[in-house]
PDB file of C-alpha atoms in Angstrom:
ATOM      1  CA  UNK W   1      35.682 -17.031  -4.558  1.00 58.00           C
ATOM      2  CA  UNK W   2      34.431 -18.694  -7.552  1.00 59.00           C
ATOM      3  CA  UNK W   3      30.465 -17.446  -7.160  1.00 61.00           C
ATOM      4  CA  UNK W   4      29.107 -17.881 -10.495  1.00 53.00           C
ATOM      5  CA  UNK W   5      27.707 -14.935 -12.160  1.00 59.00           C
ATOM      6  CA  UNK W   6      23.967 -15.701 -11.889  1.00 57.00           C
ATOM      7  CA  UNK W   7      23.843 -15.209  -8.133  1.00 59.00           C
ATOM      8  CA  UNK W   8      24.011 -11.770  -8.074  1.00 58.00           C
ATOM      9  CA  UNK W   9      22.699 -11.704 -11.953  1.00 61.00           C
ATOM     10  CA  UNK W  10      19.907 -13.534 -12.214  1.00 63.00           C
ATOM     11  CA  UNK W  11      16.367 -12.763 -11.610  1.00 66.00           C
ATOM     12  CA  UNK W  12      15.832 -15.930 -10.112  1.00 71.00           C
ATOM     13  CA  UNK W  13      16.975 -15.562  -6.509  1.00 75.00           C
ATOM     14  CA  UNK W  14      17.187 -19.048  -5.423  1.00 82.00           C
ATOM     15  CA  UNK W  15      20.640 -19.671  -6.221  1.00 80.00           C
ATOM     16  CA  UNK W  16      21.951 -15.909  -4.424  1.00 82.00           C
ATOM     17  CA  UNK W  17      19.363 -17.093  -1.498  1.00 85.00           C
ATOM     18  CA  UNK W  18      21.432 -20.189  -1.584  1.00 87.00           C
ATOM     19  CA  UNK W  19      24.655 -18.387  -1.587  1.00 84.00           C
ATOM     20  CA  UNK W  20      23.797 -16.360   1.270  1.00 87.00           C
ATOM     21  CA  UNK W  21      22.769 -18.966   3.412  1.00 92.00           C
ATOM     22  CA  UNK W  22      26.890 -20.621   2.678  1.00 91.00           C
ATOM     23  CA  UNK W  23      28.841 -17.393   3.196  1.00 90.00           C
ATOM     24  CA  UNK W  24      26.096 -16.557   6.253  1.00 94.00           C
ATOM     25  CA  UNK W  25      27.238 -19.966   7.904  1.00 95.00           C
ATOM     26  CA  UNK W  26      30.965 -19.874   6.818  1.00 94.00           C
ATOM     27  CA  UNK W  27      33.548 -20.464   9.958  1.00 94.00           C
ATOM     28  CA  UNK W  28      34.437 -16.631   9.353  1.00 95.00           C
ATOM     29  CA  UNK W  29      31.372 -15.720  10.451  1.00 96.00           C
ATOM     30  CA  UNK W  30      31.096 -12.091   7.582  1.00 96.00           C
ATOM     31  CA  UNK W  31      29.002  -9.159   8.833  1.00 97.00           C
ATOM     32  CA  UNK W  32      27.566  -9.429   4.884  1.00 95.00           C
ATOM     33  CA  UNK W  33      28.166  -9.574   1.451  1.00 90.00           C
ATOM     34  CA  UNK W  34      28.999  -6.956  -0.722  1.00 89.00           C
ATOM     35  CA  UNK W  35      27.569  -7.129  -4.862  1.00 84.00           C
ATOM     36  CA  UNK W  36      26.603  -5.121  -7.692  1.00 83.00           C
ATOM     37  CA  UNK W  37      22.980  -4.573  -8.165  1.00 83.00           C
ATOM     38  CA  UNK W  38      21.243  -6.414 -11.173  1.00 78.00           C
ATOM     39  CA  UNK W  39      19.076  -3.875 -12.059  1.00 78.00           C
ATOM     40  CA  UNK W  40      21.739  -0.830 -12.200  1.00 80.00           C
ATOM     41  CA  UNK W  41      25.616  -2.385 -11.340  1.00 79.00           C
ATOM     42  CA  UNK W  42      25.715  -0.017  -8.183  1.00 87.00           C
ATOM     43  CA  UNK W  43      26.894  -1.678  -5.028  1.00 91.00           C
ATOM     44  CA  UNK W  44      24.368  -3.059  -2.764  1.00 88.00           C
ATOM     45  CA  UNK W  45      25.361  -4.139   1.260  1.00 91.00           C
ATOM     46  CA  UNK W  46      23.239  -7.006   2.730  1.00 90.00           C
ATOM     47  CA  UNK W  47      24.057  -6.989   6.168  1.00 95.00           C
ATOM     48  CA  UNK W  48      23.348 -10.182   8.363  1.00 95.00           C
ATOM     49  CA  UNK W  49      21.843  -9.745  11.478  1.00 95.00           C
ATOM     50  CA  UNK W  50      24.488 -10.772  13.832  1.00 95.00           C
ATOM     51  CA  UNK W  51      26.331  -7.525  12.158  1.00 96.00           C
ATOM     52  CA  UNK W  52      23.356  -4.895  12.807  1.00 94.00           C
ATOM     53  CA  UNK W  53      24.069  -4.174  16.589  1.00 96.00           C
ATOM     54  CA  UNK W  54      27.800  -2.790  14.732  1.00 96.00           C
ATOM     55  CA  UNK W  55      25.633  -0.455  12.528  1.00 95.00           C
ATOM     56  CA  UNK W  56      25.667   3.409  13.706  1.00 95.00           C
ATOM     57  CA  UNK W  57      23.398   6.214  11.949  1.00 93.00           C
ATOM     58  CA  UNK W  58      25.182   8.964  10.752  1.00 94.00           C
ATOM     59  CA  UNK W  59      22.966  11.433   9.932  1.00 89.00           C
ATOM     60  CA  UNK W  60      19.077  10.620   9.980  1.00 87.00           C
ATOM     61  CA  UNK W  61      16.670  12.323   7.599  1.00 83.00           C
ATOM     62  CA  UNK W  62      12.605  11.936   6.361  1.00 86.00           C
ATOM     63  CA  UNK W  63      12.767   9.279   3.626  1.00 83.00           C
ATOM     64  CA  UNK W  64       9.935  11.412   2.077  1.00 81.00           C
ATOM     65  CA  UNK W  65      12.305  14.333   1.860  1.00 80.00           C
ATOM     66  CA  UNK W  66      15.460  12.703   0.456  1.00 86.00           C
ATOM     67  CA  UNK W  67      17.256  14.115  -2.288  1.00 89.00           C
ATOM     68  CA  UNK W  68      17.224  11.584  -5.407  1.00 91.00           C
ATOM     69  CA  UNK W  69      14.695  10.023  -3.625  1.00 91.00           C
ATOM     70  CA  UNK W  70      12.155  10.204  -7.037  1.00 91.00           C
ATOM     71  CA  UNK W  71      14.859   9.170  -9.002  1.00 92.00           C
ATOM     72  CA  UNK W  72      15.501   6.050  -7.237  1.00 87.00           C
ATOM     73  CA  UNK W  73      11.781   5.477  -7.119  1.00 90.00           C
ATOM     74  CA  UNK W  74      11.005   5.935 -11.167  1.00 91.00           C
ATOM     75  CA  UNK W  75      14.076   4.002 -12.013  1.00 87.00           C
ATOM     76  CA  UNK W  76      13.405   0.863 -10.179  1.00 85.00           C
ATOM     77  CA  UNK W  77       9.745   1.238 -10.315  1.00 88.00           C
ATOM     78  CA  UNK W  78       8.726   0.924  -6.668  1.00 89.00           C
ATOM     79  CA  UNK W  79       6.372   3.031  -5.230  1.00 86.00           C
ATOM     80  CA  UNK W  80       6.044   4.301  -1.411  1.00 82.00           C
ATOM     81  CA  UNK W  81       2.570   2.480   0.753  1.00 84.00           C
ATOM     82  CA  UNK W  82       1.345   4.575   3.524  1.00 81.00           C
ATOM     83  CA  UNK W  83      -0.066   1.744   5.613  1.00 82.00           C
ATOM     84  CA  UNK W  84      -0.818   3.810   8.875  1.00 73.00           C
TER      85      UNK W  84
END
């Protein structure tokens, strides 16, 4: 496709937000994009919303209760809000 490497790279999202937007309003219509993560190189989905009605659970669990789920947490250094 040509995408230059900064859109999924860069830590400046304007140019993936930009990207998005294109491939979202392509002719072919895409459920999403598929691209490595910049903070790890593991695939991420993002799924347009005209492709979540396609989207089935498969199993359903307590995010609290997730295995790897501290992992995930200390490596990209998010934490969890309880805002109830």
């Amino acid at each position: 496709m040509g995408v230059p490497t900064d859109v999924a790279k860069s830590s400046r999202q304007s140019l993936a937000r930009a990207w998005s937007l294109a491939i979202h309003e392509h002719g072919s219509k895409p459920d999403g994009i598929i691209y490595p993560s910049r903070l790890n190189g593991h695939t991420n989905l993002a799924i347009f919303d005209r492709a979540v009605s396609k989207l089935a659970a498969v199993r359903l669990v307590q995010l609290i209760g997730a295995r790897g789920l501290a992992t995930v947490i200390n490596d990209l250094r998010v934490s969890l809000v309880d805002v109830a």
